Amino acid sequence: MLLRDPLRLVVPAGHRIARWPSVSSSEVGEERWIVGTRPHPCTDITLAVFATASISPTIVESRRGASAKAHSGQGSDRCR
């Protein structure tokens, strides 16, 4: 393995999973998502994780410069 770069999930402080140390794709699969336009590495990887788990996430917004994140109105424009 040359590199290991974990995916990070951004949610508001009051979100039900905000204090969890980790989550699985099935635990967040029903959340609403903001994703970057495709192709984009962060978006492609995030959607591939869901596809592998046979989950179809609800995409509420797709915009250039956004990384995939749970819809919260917060977060960074970089893969985290």
Tab-separated table of N, CA and C in Angstrom, residues 5-53:
chain	number	residue	atom	x	y	z
A	5	ASP	N	-5.672	7.039	2.914
A	5	ASP	CA	-6.281	8.345	3.161
A	5	ASP	C	-7.737	8.115	3.530
A	6	PRO	N	-8.089	8.184	4.829
A	6	PRO	CA	-9.464	7.897	5.237
A	6	PRO	C	-10.444	8.961	4.752
A	7	LEU	N	-11.663	8.540	4.481
A	7	LEU	CA	-12.723	9.482	4.165
A	7	LEU	C	-13.227	10.075	5.471
A	8	ARG	N	-13.564	11.328	5.443
A	8	ARG	CA	-14.114	11.983	6.626
A	8	ARG	C	-15.501	12.509	6.293
A	9	LEU	N	-16.372	12.473	7.268
A	9	LEU	CA	-17.753	12.895	7.104
A	9	LEU	C	-17.977	14.175	7.901
A	10	VAL	N	-18.576	15.171	7.274
A	10	VAL	CA	-18.844	16.440	7.939
A	10	VAL	C	-20.342	16.543	8.197
A	11	VAL	N	-20.703	16.705	9.461
A	11	VAL	CA	-22.105	16.874	9.867
A	11	VAL	C	-22.171	17.983	10.911
A	12	PRO	N	-23.345	18.596	11.103
A	12	PRO	CA	-23.474	19.624	12.144
A	12	PRO	C	-23.239	19.026	13.534
A	13	ALA	N	-22.829	19.865	14.475
A	13	ALA	CA	-22.521	19.403	15.843
A	13	ALA	C	-23.692	18.664	16.483
A	14	GLY	N	-24.916	19.040	16.192
A	14	GLY	CA	-26.069	18.402	16.808
A	14	GLY	C	-26.579	17.175	16.084
A	15	HIS	N	-25.910	16.764	15.029
A	15	HIS	CA	-26.348	15.595	14.259
A	15	HIS	C	-26.213	14.334	15.099
A	16	ARG	N	-27.093	13.353	14.871
A	16	ARG	CA	-27.111	12.121	15.677
A	16	ARG	C	-25.790	11.358	15.646
A	17	ILE	N	-24.976	11.530	14.617
A	17	ILE	CA	-23.713	10.781	14.542
A	17	ILE	C	-22.483	11.657	14.770
A	18	ALA	N	-22.694	12.901	15.183
A	18	ALA	CA	-21.593	13.863	15.297
A	18	ALA	C	-20.461	13.397	16.217
A	19	ARG	N	-20.767	12.674	17.244
A	19	ARG	CA	-19.726	12.257	18.199
A	19	ARG	C	-19.268	10.809	18.015
A	20	TRP	N	-19.796	10.143	17.009
A	20	TRP	CA	-19.368	8.766	16.758
A	20	TRP	C	-17.929	8.784	16.234
A	21	PRO	N	-17.092	7.859	16.676
A	21	PRO	CA	-15.707	7.842	16.187
A	21	PRO	C	-15.589	7.367	14.739
A	22	SER	N	-16.547	6.577	14.283
A	22	SER	CA	-16.550	6.113	12.894
A	22	SER	C	-17.968	5.685	12.526
A	23	VAL	N	-18.229	5.635	11.240
A	23	VAL	CA	-19.541	5.201	10.750
A	23	VAL	C	-19.336	4.300	9.536
A	24	SER	N	-20.328	3.471	9.280
A	24	SER	CA	-20.290	2.630	8.082
A	24	SER	C	-21.169	3.264	7.011
A	25	SER	N	-20.998	2.829	5.791
A	25	SER	CA	-21.817	3.363	4.696
A	25	SER	C	-23.298	3.084	4.949
A	26	SER	N	-23.623	1.955	5.560
A	26	SER	CA	-25.030	1.658	5.834
A	26	SER	C	-25.613	2.584	6.898
A	27	GLU	N	-24.776	3.081	7.810
A	27	GLU	CA	-25.263	3.982	8.862
A	27	GLU	C	-25.543	5.394	8.343
A	28	VAL	N	-24.943	5.764	7.237
A	28	VAL	CA	-25.153	7.111	6.683
A	28	VAL	C	-25.774	7.082	5.290
A	29	GLY	N	-26.115	5.916	4.822
A	29	GLY	CA	-26.661	5.774	3.473
A	29	GLY	C	-27.973	6.488	3.246
A	30	GLU	N	-28.745	6.703	4.295
A	30	GLU	CA	-30.037	7.364	4.134
A	30	GLU	C	-29.954	8.878	4.349
A	31	GLU	N	-28.778	9.397	4.637
A	31	GLU	CA	-28.602	10.842	4.772
A	31	GLU	C	-28.753	11.499	3.396
A	32	ARG	N	-28.975	12.792	3.403
A	32	ARG	CA	-28.987	13.566	2.158
A	32	ARG	C	-27.563	14.062	1.930
A	33	TRP	N	-27.105	14.038	0.660
A	33	TRP	CA	-25.709	14.320	0.359
A	33	TRP	C	-25.530	15.499	-0.582
A	34	ILE	N	-24.448	16.245	-0.339
A	34	ILE	CA	-23.950	17.250	-1.269
A	34	ILE	C	-22.686	16.644	-1.861
A	35	VAL	N	-22.577	16.642	-3.170
A	35	VAL	CA	-21.398	16.081	-3.820
A	35	VAL	C	-20.849	17.063	-4.839
A	36	GLY	N	-19.590	16.888	-5.183
A	36	GLY	CA	-18.987	17.678	-6.236
A	36	GLY	C	-19.432	17.156	-7.589
A	37	THR	N	-19.213	17.971	-8.605
A	37	THR	CA	-19.530	17.516	-9.954
A	37	THR	C	-18.569	16.395	-10.322
A	38	ARG	N	-19.011	15.533	-11.211
A	38	ARG	CA	-18.183	14.416	-11.634
A	38	ARG	C	-17.567	14.714	-12.983
A	39	PRO	N	-16.395	14.213	-13.266
A	39	PRO	CA	-15.592	13.360	-12.384
A	39	PRO	C	-14.840	14.193	-11.351
A	40	HIS	N	-14.769	13.675	-10.155
A	40	HIS	CA	-13.985	14.276	-9.068
A	40	HIS	C	-13.611	13.135	-8.130
A	41	PRO	N	-12.344	13.019	-7.750
A	41	PRO	CA	-11.919	11.880	-6.933
A	41	PRO	C	-12.738	11.680	-5.660
A	42	CYS	N	-13.026	12.751	-4.922
A	42	CYS	CA	-13.784	12.601	-3.671
A	42	CYS	C	-15.189	12.076	-3.946
A	43	THR	N	-15.837	12.659	-4.934
A	43	THR	CA	-17.189	12.229	-5.287
A	43	THR	C	-17.183	10.797	-5.800
A	44	ASP	N	-16.263	10.485	-6.694
A	44	ASP	CA	-16.203	9.141	-7.268
A	44	ASP	C	-15.951	8.078	-6.202
A	45	ILE	N	-15.054	8.357	-5.272
A	45	ILE	CA	-14.750	7.390	-4.215
A	45	ILE	C	-15.953	7.210	-3.290
A	46	THR	N	-16.565	8.321	-2.894
A	46	THR	CA	-17.719	8.243	-2.003
A	46	THR	C	-18.851	7.446	-2.636
A	47	LEU	N	-19.166	7.728	-3.891
A	47	LEU	CA	-20.246	7.009	-4.558
A	47	LEU	C	-19.882	5.545	-4.790
A	48	ALA	N	-18.604	5.256	-4.998
A	48	ALA	CA	-18.173	3.857	-5.153
A	48	ALA	C	-18.352	3.086	-3.847
A	49	VAL	N	-18.087	3.737	-2.715
A	49	VAL	CA	-18.297	3.085	-1.414
A	49	VAL	C	-19.768	2.697	-1.262
A	50	PHE	N	-20.662	3.624	-1.604
A	50	PHE	CA	-22.091	3.319	-1.520
A	50	PHE	C	-22.488	2.230	-2.515
A	51	ALA	N	-21.982	2.297	-3.720
A	51	ALA	CA	-22.327	1.293	-4.729
A	51	ALA	C	-21.888	-0.095	-4.286
A	52	THR	N	-20.726	-0.199	-3.683
A	52	THR	CA	-20.225	-1.481	-3.194
A	52	THR	C	-21.161	-2.061	-2.138
A	53	ALA	N	-21.794	-1.186	-1.357
A	53	ALA	CA	-22.727	-1.620	-0.314
A	53	ALA	C	-24.168	-1.680	-0.829
